[in-house]
Each structure stands twice: as C-alpha cells, then as structure tokens.
C-alpha cells in the first residue's frame, strides 16, 4: 500500500506533544463515556498518553498500547512524574493479546486512520472485539472524507508548525498533501528545516499516509467485524453528523 515507514513522525515524541494539545471537548467526550462504562479501559495507539493520563488521573484502570517505543517512553516519563498509574504496553494492536476484558476501548488522535488496508483494519477490530466486555463500548473518531476539501489545495506548501526537537534544535515544518481517491488515502510529504545555528540549516523529508472511511463503508466494516455502530456524531461536542462535519465520532457495541 505504501513504501515508507508510516511511524517516522512519531520517533520524536517530545515534538509530538508540543504540536498536539488535548482539546477540552475531546477530553470531556471520552471522560463522559468512561463515566458511563466504568473501567477497565484500553487505549489503543495511546501514543504519549495525551488522553490516557488524564483518564487514569480520574481513577480508572487504564491500559495503553502503542507500537512506537519512543511514544511510550514519553508516556511513562509523564505518568511517573505525575504519580499516575497506567499499564503501558509496547505492542502492535493488530496482534495484541492480554487476558483481560475492558468496559471501554477507545482510540483517538485519528489513530483509526493509521490502518490503511482492510486486512490491518480487521486485525485491529478483531483485537478490540476479543478484549471488549459483552456490555462494553468501543469508541473512536476518524476524519470525515469531505471530497471538496480532500481534492482542494493539492501539492501546495503549507505551514505545519514549529517546535524544538529532542536534541534541542529549532525545527520549522511545512507539508504538501494529495489525496488518492481510489485508495482513499491522503499522502503527506513534510519538509523539516532544522537548525541550532541559523547559518547551518539542514532539511529532512518525511512521508505520512492516512486512510479515509466513508460513512456507510465504516458502518459495514464495523458490522461485519461484530459491532453495531450505535451513534455517529460530527464532532466531540456531540453535534449531529452532517456532510461537512469535521469528524465521524463513533460509539459502537458488540452485536
Ligand atoms: C496520531 S498518534 C495518536 C496518539 C494518541 N492516541 C493521541 O491521541 O495523542 C498515532 C499513534 O498510533 C500508533 N500506532 C500506529 N499503528 C499502530 C499499531 N499497529 N499498533 C499500535 N499503535 C499504533 C503510533 O505509534 C502513534 O503513537
């Protein structure tokens, strides 16, 4: 499907945290569901624990699984600094197995879009199904494929933010993107300009790909993998899902 390492952008987890804050509405959405379902809770592709740690702080039994060791190292450092207990596990969720059932399983930060082909989507969903309590809920968000937006501004260089990398260098990033309609994959090419001394700047390139799901396709994928899509919102504020909504925020149960 792709010929590059799609995890490249997660090797500098300190930079990830600088660029990705936890939005209050996102936190409230998952907190309210955690309150409804109770624990234990499994965070799939938990990254640096952006949401795992705030939920664990509320007293829930949290397990966070991620494939990128650098992300987990930052997650562990942050949770121990805050004296928060989380069971961090380094694993590929597609073949993850633990002898425990969860009342709530979630994935956020658009991690659902990292499973690019049907095989890996089904492997991920199989893991969720196997570990979800019969009464439990599975929740995630994925970006809404608004075709007018996906086909706009292709190959135009845009600002992707600035940060200080793990070695203390100043980094300024831009990106170009394009959308492959047949594969439903959005491809990004980031250019990172890196310097300590502005007269000695180096440039690196980084590729990234995410998969888009159309609403009925998503409902079928979930259905044929053992889930009922109970609710789909257009954002974390629980607004109704519409053609132009930014997200598809899904709540599913086992069928
Ligand atoms: C955009 S980050 C989101 C991290 C976190 N959920 C958040 O909201 O900040 C995507 C994460 O997915 C993880 N990931 C990608 N493929 C994975 C897989 N097969 N199994 C476990 N984690 C995976 C990456 O390592 C990365 O930490």
PDB file of C-alpha atoms and ligand atoms in Angstrom:
ATOM      1  CA  UNK A   1       0.000   0.000   0.000  1.00  0.00           C
ATOM      2  CA  UNK A   2       2.874   2.384   0.878  1.00  0.00           C
ATOM      3  CA  UNK A   3       6.638   2.039   0.578  1.00  0.00           C
ATOM      4  CA  UNK A   4       7.775   4.081   3.584  1.00  0.00           C
ATOM      5  CA  UNK A   5       7.744   3.819   7.379  1.00  0.00           C
ATOM      6  CA  UNK A   6       4.453   5.423   8.391  1.00  0.00           C
ATOM      7  CA  UNK A   7       5.624   5.739  12.000  1.00  0.00           C
ATOM      8  CA  UNK A   8       8.557   8.015  11.165  1.00  0.00           C
ATOM      9  CA  UNK A   9       6.706  11.078  12.507  1.00  0.00           C
ATOM     10  CA  UNK A  10       6.389   9.515  15.970  1.00  0.00           C
ATOM     11  CA  UNK A  11      10.108   8.959  16.652  1.00  0.00           C
ATOM     12  CA  UNK A  12      10.353  12.387  18.255  1.00  0.00           C
ATOM     13  CA  UNK A  13       7.606  12.054  20.843  1.00  0.00           C
ATOM     14  CA  UNK A  14       8.573  15.252  22.676  1.00  0.00           C
ATOM     15  CA  UNK A  15       7.865  17.160  19.469  1.00  0.00           C
ATOM     16  CA  UNK A  16       4.550  15.280  19.103  1.00  0.00           C
ATOM     17  CA  UNK A  17       3.446  16.643  22.470  1.00  0.00           C
ATOM     18  CA  UNK A  18       4.470  20.178  21.539  1.00  0.00           C
ATOM     19  CA  UNK A  19       2.322  20.035  18.429  1.00  0.00           C
ATOM     20  CA  UNK A  20      -0.706  18.177  19.844  1.00  0.00           C
ATOM     21  CA  UNK A  21      -2.602  19.580  22.811  1.00  0.00           C
ATOM     22  CA  UNK A  22      -5.565  17.843  24.379  1.00  0.00           C
ATOM     23  CA  UNK A  23      -8.690  19.756  23.482  1.00  0.00           C
ATOM     24  CA  UNK A  24     -11.203  20.245  26.310  1.00  0.00           C
ATOM     25  CA  UNK A  25     -14.146  18.917  24.267  1.00  0.00           C
ATOM     26  CA  UNK A  26     -12.233  15.790  23.277  1.00  0.00           C
ATOM     27  CA  UNK A  27     -11.323  15.121  26.909  1.00  0.00           C
ATOM     28  CA  UNK A  28     -14.924  15.681  28.029  1.00  0.00           C
ATOM     29  CA  UNK A  29     -16.298  13.329  25.360  1.00  0.00           C
ATOM     30  CA  UNK A  30     -14.086  10.423  26.462  1.00  0.00           C
ATOM     31  CA  UNK A  31     -14.438  11.262  30.189  1.00  0.00           C
ATOM     32  CA  UNK A  32     -18.238  11.174  29.954  1.00  0.00           C
ATOM     33  CA  UNK A  33     -18.127   7.797  28.203  1.00  0.00           C
ATOM     34  CA  UNK A  34     -15.674   6.456  30.777  1.00  0.00           C
ATOM     35  CA  UNK A  35     -18.073   7.619  33.472  1.00  0.00           C
ATOM     36  CA  UNK A  36     -20.907   5.713  31.721  1.00  0.00           C
ATOM     37  CA  UNK A  37     -18.985   2.493  31.096  1.00  0.00           C
ATOM     38  CA  UNK A  38     -16.600   2.366  34.052  1.00  0.00           C
ATOM     39  CA  UNK A  39     -13.218   0.660  33.826  1.00  0.00           C
ATOM     40  CA  UNK A  40     -11.051  -1.116  32.971  1.00  0.00           C
ATOM     41  CA  UNK A  41     -10.287   0.959  29.872  1.00  0.00           C
ATOM     42  CA  UNK A  42      -7.995   0.131  26.953  1.00  0.00           C
ATOM     43  CA  UNK A  43      -6.410   2.958  24.914  1.00  0.00           C
ATOM     44  CA  UNK A  44      -5.346   1.662  21.508  1.00  0.00           C
ATOM     45  CA  UNK A  45      -2.416   3.507  19.911  1.00  0.00           C
ATOM     46  CA  UNK A  46      -2.142   5.597  23.089  1.00  0.00           C
ATOM     47  CA  UNK A  47       0.980   7.467  21.944  1.00  0.00           C
ATOM     48  CA  UNK A  48       2.396   9.720  24.659  1.00  0.00           C
ATOM     49  CA  UNK A  49      -0.708   9.231  26.812  1.00  0.00           C
ATOM     50  CA  UNK A  50      -2.253  12.555  25.780  1.00  0.00           C
ATOM     51  CA  UNK A  51      -5.666  11.236  26.903  1.00  0.00           C
ATOM     52  CA  UNK A  52      -4.640   8.053  28.763  1.00  0.00           C
ATOM     53  CA  UNK A  53      -3.038  10.001  31.616  1.00  0.00           C
ATOM     54  CA  UNK A  54      -5.954  12.420  32.207  1.00  0.00           C
ATOM     55  CA  UNK A  55      -8.370   9.437  32.316  1.00  0.00           C
ATOM     56  CA  UNK A  56      -6.114   7.438  34.648  1.00  0.00           C
ATOM     57  CA  UNK A  57      -5.941  10.503  36.904  1.00  0.00           C
ATOM     58  CA  UNK A  58      -9.711  10.191  37.350  1.00  0.00           C
ATOM     59  CA  UNK A  59      -9.088   6.821  38.984  1.00  0.00           C
ATOM     60  CA  UNK A  60      -9.858   4.419  36.100  1.00  0.00           C
ATOM     61  CA  UNK A  61      -7.821   1.268  35.489  1.00  0.00           C
ATOM     62  CA  UNK A  62      -6.053   2.157  32.214  1.00  0.00           C
ATOM     63  CA  UNK A  63      -4.019   0.074  29.761  1.00  0.00           C
ATOM     64  CA  UNK A  64      -2.245   1.973  26.968  1.00  0.00           C
ATOM     65  CA  UNK A  65      -0.858   0.098  23.959  1.00  0.00           C
ATOM     66  CA  UNK A  66       1.382   1.586  21.285  1.00  0.00           C
ATOM     67  CA  UNK A  67       3.734   0.259  18.629  1.00  0.00           C
ATOM     68  CA  UNK A  68       6.228   3.161  18.848  1.00  0.00           C
ATOM     69  CA  UNK A  69       8.611   2.744  21.776  1.00  0.00           C
ATOM     70  CA  UNK A  70       9.628   6.438  21.697  1.00  0.00           C
ATOM     71  CA  UNK A  71       5.987   7.487  22.255  1.00  0.00           C
ATOM     72  CA  UNK A  72       5.629   5.058  25.165  1.00  0.00           C
ATOM     73  CA  UNK A  73       8.855   6.238  26.794  1.00  0.00           C
ATOM     74  CA  UNK A  74       7.495   9.788  26.945  1.00  0.00           C
ATOM     75  CA  UNK A  75       4.134   8.451  28.190  1.00  0.00           C
ATOM     76  CA  UNK A  76       5.890   6.542  31.005  1.00  0.00           C
ATOM     77  CA  UNK A  77       8.001   9.541  31.942  1.00  0.00           C
ATOM     78  CA  UNK A  78       4.948  11.814  32.134  1.00  0.00           C
ATOM     79  CA  UNK A  79       2.804   9.371  34.143  1.00  0.00           C
ATOM     80  CA  UNK A  80       5.517   8.673  36.703  1.00  0.00           C
ATOM     81  CA  UNK A  81       6.240  12.405  37.064  1.00  0.00           C
ATOM     82  CA  UNK A  82       2.542  12.902  37.859  1.00  0.00           C
ATOM     83  CA  UNK A  83       2.371   9.767  40.024  1.00  0.00           C
ATOM     84  CA  UNK A  84      -0.339   8.247  37.804  1.00  0.00           C
ATOM     85  CA  UNK A  85      -0.591   4.502  37.296  1.00  0.00           C
ATOM     86  CA  UNK A  86      -1.106   3.168  33.737  1.00  0.00           C
ATOM     87  CA  UNK A  87      -0.248  -0.271  32.363  1.00  0.00           C
ATOM     88  CA  UNK A  88       1.844   0.794  29.323  1.00  0.00           C
ATOM     89  CA  UNK A  89       2.377  -1.997  26.767  1.00  0.00           C
ATOM     90  CA  UNK A  90       4.608  -1.920  23.730  1.00  0.00           C
ATOM     91  CA  UNK A  91       2.781  -3.917  21.033  1.00  0.00           C
ATOM     92  CA  UNK A  92       1.214  -3.865  17.613  1.00  0.00           C
ATOM     93  CA  UNK A  93      -2.504  -3.726  18.353  1.00  0.00           C
ATOM     94  CA  UNK A  94      -3.177  -5.944  15.333  1.00  0.00           C
ATOM     95  CA  UNK A  95      -1.831  -8.980  17.195  1.00  0.00           C
ATOM     96  CA  UNK A  96      -2.092  -7.825  20.779  1.00  0.00           C
ATOM     97  CA  UNK A  97      -3.407 -10.262  23.385  1.00  0.00           C
ATOM     98  CA  UNK A  98      -3.941  -9.856  27.117  1.00  0.00           C
ATOM     99  CA  UNK A  99      -6.070 -11.922  29.484  1.00  0.00           C
ATOM    100  CA  UNK A 100      -8.382  -9.073  30.416  1.00  0.00           C
ATOM    101  CA  UNK A 101     -11.721  -7.702  29.252  1.00  0.00           C
ATOM    102  CA  UNK A 102     -12.377  -3.974  29.061  1.00  0.00           C
ATOM    103  CA  UNK A 103     -15.568  -1.998  29.693  1.00  0.00           C
ATOM    104  CA  UNK A 104     -14.381   0.665  27.285  1.00  0.00           C
ATOM    105  CA  UNK A 105     -11.905   0.523  24.404  1.00  0.00           C
ATOM    106  CA  UNK A 106     -11.053   3.685  22.515  1.00  0.00           C
ATOM    107  CA  UNK A 107      -8.613   5.128  20.061  1.00  0.00           C
ATOM    108  CA  UNK A 108      -8.135   8.838  19.376  1.00  0.00           C
ATOM    109  CA  UNK A 109      -5.843  11.339  17.653  1.00  0.00           C
ATOM    110  CA  UNK A 110      -7.249   9.873  14.412  1.00  0.00           C
ATOM    111  CA  UNK A 111      -5.244   6.707  15.055  1.00  0.00           C
ATOM    112  CA  UNK A 112      -8.087   4.736  13.444  1.00  0.00           C
ATOM    113  CA  UNK A 113      -6.889   6.173  10.127  1.00  0.00           C
ATOM    114  CA  UNK A 114      -3.468   4.554  10.526  1.00  0.00           C
ATOM    115  CA  UNK A 115      -4.837   1.162   9.488  1.00  0.00           C
ATOM    116  CA  UNK A 116      -4.527   1.605   5.771  1.00  0.00           C
ATOM    117  CA  UNK A 117      -5.829  -1.649   4.302  1.00  0.00           C
ATOM    118  CA  UNK A 118      -8.757  -3.941   5.060  1.00  0.00           C
ATOM    119  CA  UNK A 119      -6.512  -6.649   6.471  1.00  0.00           C
ATOM    120  CA  UNK A 120      -4.989  -4.413   9.139  1.00  0.00           C
ATOM    121  CA  UNK A 121      -8.344  -2.760   9.908  1.00  0.00           C
ATOM    122  CA  UNK A 122      -9.858  -6.201  10.511  1.00  0.00           C
ATOM    123  CA  UNK A 123      -6.918  -7.331  12.634  1.00  0.00           C
ATOM    124  CA  UNK A 124      -7.298  -4.220  14.792  1.00  0.00           C
ATOM    125  CA  UNK A 125     -11.071  -4.723  15.080  1.00  0.00           C
ATOM    126  CA  UNK A 126     -10.552  -8.407  15.966  1.00  0.00           C
ATOM    127  CA  UNK A 127      -8.317  -7.338  18.876  1.00  0.00           C
ATOM    128  CA  UNK A 128     -10.973  -4.864  20.033  1.00  0.00           C
ATOM    129  CA  UNK A 129     -13.743  -7.460  19.781  1.00  0.00           C
ATOM    130  CA  UNK A 130     -11.743 -10.076  21.681  1.00  0.00           C
ATOM    131  CA  UNK A 131     -10.976  -7.713  24.570  1.00  0.00           C
ATOM    132  CA  UNK A 132     -14.269  -5.826  24.841  1.00  0.00           C
ATOM    133  CA  UNK A 133     -16.657  -6.822  27.620  1.00  0.00           C
ATOM    134  CA  UNK A 134     -20.058  -8.011  26.267  1.00  0.00           C
ATOM    135  CA  UNK A 135     -21.677  -4.801  27.597  1.00  0.00           C
ATOM    136  CA  UNK A 136     -18.661  -2.606  26.862  1.00  0.00           C
ATOM    137  CA  UNK A 137     -18.307   0.184  24.319  1.00  0.00           C
ATOM    138  CA  UNK A 138     -15.799   0.876  21.593  1.00  0.00           C
ATOM    139  CA  UNK A 139     -15.345   4.500  20.600  1.00  0.00           C
ATOM    140  CA  UNK A 140     -13.115   6.397  18.175  1.00  0.00           C
ATOM    141  CA  UNK A 141     -13.079   9.267  15.725  1.00  0.00           C
ATOM    142  CA  UNK A 142     -11.969   9.457  12.141  1.00  0.00           C
ATOM    143  CA  UNK A 143     -11.912  12.492   9.844  1.00  0.00           C
ATOM    144  CA  UNK A 144     -14.928  12.976   7.610  1.00  0.00           C
ATOM    145  CA  UNK A 145     -13.983  12.489   3.935  1.00  0.00           C
ATOM    146  CA  UNK A 146     -15.321  15.766   2.549  1.00  0.00           C
ATOM    147  CA  UNK A 147     -14.337  15.350  -1.100  1.00  0.00           C
ATOM    148  CA  UNK A 148     -14.315  19.062  -1.896  1.00  0.00           C
ATOM    149  CA  UNK A 149     -11.684  19.542   0.831  1.00  0.00           C
ATOM    150  CA  UNK A 150      -9.687  16.430   0.026  1.00  0.00           C
ATOM    151  CA  UNK A 151      -9.336  17.410  -3.613  1.00  0.00           C
ATOM    152  CA  UNK A 152      -8.528  21.077  -2.822  1.00  0.00           C
ATOM    153  CA  UNK A 153      -5.080  22.596  -2.331  1.00  0.00           C
ATOM    154  CA  UNK A 154      -3.204  19.536  -3.540  1.00  0.00           C
ATOM    155  CA  UNK A 155       0.572  19.925  -3.659  1.00  0.00           C
ATOM    156  CA  UNK A 156       0.501  23.410  -2.147  1.00  0.00           C
ATOM    157  CA  UNK A 157       3.134  24.026   0.514  1.00  0.00           C
ATOM    158  CA  UNK A 158       1.553  24.875   3.877  1.00  0.00           C
ATOM    159  CA  UNK A 159       2.852  25.599   7.339  1.00  0.00           C
ATOM    160  CA  UNK A 160       2.930  22.584   9.685  1.00  0.00           C
ATOM    161  CA  UNK A 161       4.215  24.399  12.785  1.00  0.00           C
ATOM    162  CA  UNK A 162       7.467  24.973  14.633  1.00  0.00           C
ATOM    163  CA  UNK A 163       8.929  23.170  17.601  1.00  0.00           C
ATOM    164  CA  UNK A 164      12.137  22.280  19.422  1.00  0.00           C
ATOM    165  CA  UNK A 165      13.195  18.700  18.663  1.00  0.00           C
ATOM    166  CA  UNK A 166      14.528  16.094  21.128  1.00  0.00           C
ATOM    167  CA  UNK A 167      18.118  17.280  20.516  1.00  0.00           C
ATOM    168  CA  UNK A 168      17.264  20.912  21.234  1.00  0.00           C
ATOM    169  CA  UNK A 169      17.248  22.000  17.578  1.00  0.00           C
ATOM    170  CA  UNK A 170      14.783  24.537  16.242  1.00  0.00           C
ATOM    171  CA  UNK A 171      12.508  22.919  13.635  1.00  0.00           C
ATOM    172  CA  UNK A 172      10.167  24.601  11.209  1.00  0.00           C
ATOM    173  CA  UNK A 173       7.915  22.280   9.174  1.00  0.00           C
ATOM    174  CA  UNK A 174       5.851  22.611   6.049  1.00  0.00           C
ATOM    175  CA  UNK A 175       3.823  20.000   4.200  1.00  0.00           C
ATOM    176  CA  UNK A 176       2.342  19.190   0.842  1.00  0.00           C
ATOM    177  CA  UNK A 177      -0.562  16.771   0.573  1.00  0.00           C
ATOM    178  CA  UNK A 178      -2.540  14.882  -2.034  1.00  0.00           C
ATOM    179  CA  UNK A 179      -5.492  12.506  -1.999  1.00  0.00           C
ATOM    180  CA  UNK A 180      -5.651   9.170  -3.819  1.00  0.00           C
ATOM    181  CA  UNK A 181      -9.370   8.694  -4.416  1.00  0.00           C
ATOM    182  CA  UNK A 182      -9.099   5.021  -5.392  1.00  0.00           C
ATOM    183  CA  UNK A 183      -7.163   4.008  -2.288  1.00  0.00           C
ATOM    184  CA  UNK A 184      -8.924   6.609  -0.095  1.00  0.00           C
ATOM    185  CA  UNK A 185      -5.504   7.547   1.207  1.00  0.00           C
ATOM    186  CA  UNK A 186      -4.230  11.036   1.916  1.00  0.00           C
ATOM    187  CA  UNK A 187      -0.492  11.340   1.441  1.00  0.00           C
ATOM    188  CA  UNK A 188       1.620  13.944   3.180  1.00  0.00           C
ATOM    189  CA  UNK A 189       5.173  14.998   2.465  1.00  0.00           C
ATOM    190  CA  UNK A 190       6.647  17.045   5.302  1.00  0.00           C
ATOM    191  CA  UNK A 191       9.771  19.149   4.887  1.00  0.00           C
ATOM    192  CA  UNK A 192      11.536  19.856   8.172  1.00  0.00           C
ATOM    193  CA  UNK A 193      14.089  22.674   8.297  1.00  0.00           C
ATOM    194  CA  UNK A 194      16.316  22.048  11.310  1.00  0.00           C
ATOM    195  CA  UNK A 195      18.911  24.312  12.906  1.00  0.00           C
ATOM    196  CA  UNK A 196      20.719  25.308  16.061  1.00  0.00           C
ATOM    197  CA  UNK A 197      22.759  27.865  14.231  1.00  0.00           C
ATOM    198  CA  UNK A 198      20.620  29.569  11.507  1.00  0.00           C
ATOM    199  CA  UNK A 199      23.623  29.706   9.173  1.00  0.00           C
ATOM    200  CA  UNK A 200      23.790  25.912   9.253  1.00  0.00           C
ATOM    201  CA  UNK A 201      20.320  24.647   8.417  1.00  0.00           C
ATOM    202  CA  UNK A 202      19.577  21.090   7.269  1.00  0.00           C
ATOM    203  CA  UNK A 203      16.440  19.796   5.580  1.00  0.00           C
ATOM    204  CA  UNK A 204      14.764  16.405   6.069  1.00  0.00           C
ATOM    205  CA  UNK A 205      11.727  14.873   4.360  1.00  0.00           C
ATOM    206  CA  UNK A 206       9.105  12.713   5.988  1.00  0.00           C
ATOM    207  CA  UNK A 207       6.181  10.829   4.449  1.00  0.00           C
ATOM    208  CA  UNK A 208       2.885  10.069   6.122  1.00  0.00           C
ATOM    209  CA  UNK A 209      -0.339   8.393   4.983  1.00  0.00           C
ATOM    210  CA  UNK A 210      -3.828   8.148   6.440  1.00  0.00           C
ATOM    211  CA  UNK A 211      -6.870   6.247   5.277  1.00  0.00           C
ATOM    212  CA  UNK A 212     -10.353   7.783   4.942  1.00  0.00           C
ATOM    213  CA  UNK A 213     -13.609   5.895   5.504  1.00  0.00           C
ATOM    214  CA  UNK A 214     -16.981   6.826   4.039  1.00  0.00           C
ATOM    215  CA  UNK A 215     -19.924   6.665   6.462  1.00  0.00           C
ATOM    216  CA  UNK A 216     -21.690   3.604   5.021  1.00  0.00           C
ATOM    217  CA  UNK A 217     -18.395   1.818   4.410  1.00  0.00           C
ATOM    218  CA  UNK A 218     -17.481   2.383   8.047  1.00  0.00           C
ATOM    219  CA  UNK A 219     -20.836   1.079   9.271  1.00  0.00           C
ATOM    220  CA  UNK A 220     -20.400  -2.085   7.145  1.00  0.00           C
ATOM    221  CA  UNK A 221     -16.784  -2.621   8.208  1.00  0.00           C
ATOM    222  CA  UNK A 222     -17.850  -2.422  11.832  1.00  0.00           C
ATOM    223  CA  UNK A 223     -20.926  -4.610  11.286  1.00  0.00           C
ATOM    224  CA  UNK A 224     -19.062  -7.417   9.539  1.00  0.00           C
ATOM    225  CA  UNK A 225     -16.441  -7.362  12.290  1.00  0.00           C
ATOM    226  CA  UNK A 226     -19.004  -7.837  15.039  1.00  0.00           C
ATOM    227  CA  UNK A 227     -20.016  -4.290  16.020  1.00  0.00           C
ATOM    228  CA  UNK A 228     -23.137  -2.166  15.860  1.00  0.00           C
ATOM    229  CA  UNK A 229     -22.445   1.493  15.207  1.00  0.00           C
ATOM    230  CA  UNK A 230     -24.840   2.970  17.773  1.00  0.00           C
ATOM    231  CA  UNK A 231     -24.049   6.655  17.335  1.00  0.00           C
ATOM    232  CA  UNK A 232     -22.100   8.828  14.966  1.00  0.00           C
ATOM    233  CA  UNK A 233     -21.529  12.493  15.845  1.00  0.00           C
ATOM    234  CA  UNK A 234     -19.933  15.168  13.698  1.00  0.00           C
ATOM    235  CA  UNK A 235     -17.538  16.305  16.397  1.00  0.00           C
ATOM    236  CA  UNK A 236     -16.639  15.794  20.068  1.00  0.00           C
ATOM    237  CA  UNK A 237     -19.292  18.379  21.016  1.00  0.00           C
ATOM    238  CA  UNK A 238     -21.924  15.745  20.085  1.00  0.00           C
ATOM    239  CA  UNK A 239     -23.181  17.813  17.149  1.00  0.00           C
ATOM    240  CA  UNK A 240     -25.129  15.736  14.607  1.00  0.00           C
ATOM    241  CA  UNK A 241     -23.072  14.187  11.829  1.00  0.00           C
ATOM    242  CA  UNK A 242     -23.516  16.114   8.556  1.00  0.00           C
ATOM    243  CA  UNK A 243     -21.901  16.203   5.118  1.00  0.00           C
ATOM    244  CA  UNK A 244     -19.474  18.947   6.155  1.00  0.00           C
ATOM    245  CA  UNK A 245     -18.726  17.754   9.709  1.00  0.00           C
ATOM    246  CA  UNK A 246     -15.006  17.635  10.515  1.00  0.00           C
ATOM    247  CA  UNK A 247     -15.151  14.211  12.163  1.00  0.00           C
ATOM    248  CA  UNK A 248     -17.085  10.992  12.403  1.00  0.00           C
ATOM    249  CA  UNK A 249     -17.153  10.364  16.151  1.00  0.00           C
ATOM    250  CA  UNK A 250     -18.363   6.793  16.621  1.00  0.00           C
ATOM    251  CA  UNK A 251     -19.749   4.824  19.544  1.00  0.00           C
ATOM    252  CA  UNK A 252     -20.091   1.083  18.960  1.00  0.00           C
ATOM    253  CA  UNK A 253     -21.136  -2.000  20.862  1.00  0.00           C
ATOM    254  CA  UNK A 254     -20.713  -5.704  20.231  1.00  0.00           C
ATOM    255  CA  UNK A 255     -23.574  -7.131  18.222  1.00  0.00           C
TER     256      UNK A 255
HETATM  257  C1  LIG B   1      -1.614  10.333  15.847  1.00  0.00           C
HETATM  258  S1  LIG B   1      -0.856   9.337  17.073  1.00  0.00           S
HETATM  259  C2  LIG B   1      -2.126   9.347  18.306  1.00  0.00           C
HETATM  260  C3  LIG B   1      -1.605   9.051  19.668  1.00  0.00           C
HETATM  261  C4  LIG B   1      -2.622   9.216  20.797  1.00  0.00           C
HETATM  262  N1  LIG B   1      -3.750   8.338  20.633  1.00  0.00           N
HETATM  263  C5  LIG B   1      -3.118  10.653  20.862  1.00  0.00           C
HETATM  264  O1  LIG B   1      -4.325  10.855  20.697  1.00  0.00           O
HETATM  265  O2  LIG B   1      -2.299  11.538  21.061  1.00  0.00           O
HETATM  266  C6  LIG B   1      -0.980   7.714  16.362  1.00  0.00           C
HETATM  267  C7  LIG B   1      -0.360   6.621  17.207  1.00  0.00           C
HETATM  268  O3  LIG B   1      -0.697   5.356  16.633  1.00  0.00           O
HETATM  269  C8  LIG B   1       0.355   4.461  16.932  1.00  0.00           C
HETATM  270  N2  LIG B   1       0.180   3.270  16.089  1.00  0.00           N
HETATM  271  C9  LIG B   1       0.153   3.223  14.733  1.00  0.00           C
HETATM  272  N3  LIG B   1      -0.026   1.956  14.321  1.00  0.00           N
HETATM  273  C10 LIG B   1      -0.155   1.183  15.437  1.00  0.00           C
HETATM  274  C11 LIG B   1      -0.355  -0.206  15.666  1.00  0.00           C
HETATM  275  N4  LIG B   1      -0.477  -1.070  14.643  1.00  0.00           N
HETATM  276  N5  LIG B   1      -0.424  -0.663  16.946  1.00  0.00           N
HETATM  277  C12 LIG B   1      -0.288   0.204  17.996  1.00  0.00           C
HETATM  278  N6  LIG B   1      -0.074   1.532  17.832  1.00  0.00           N
HETATM  279  C13 LIG B   1      -0.018   2.020  16.579  1.00  0.00           C
HETATM  280  C14 LIG B   1       1.584   5.320  16.638  1.00  0.00           C
HETATM  281  O4  LIG B   1       2.744   4.787  17.197  1.00  0.00           O
HETATM  282  C15 LIG B   1       1.161   6.650  17.265  1.00  0.00           C
HETATM  283  O5  LIG B   1       1.582   6.737  18.609  1.00  0.00           O
END
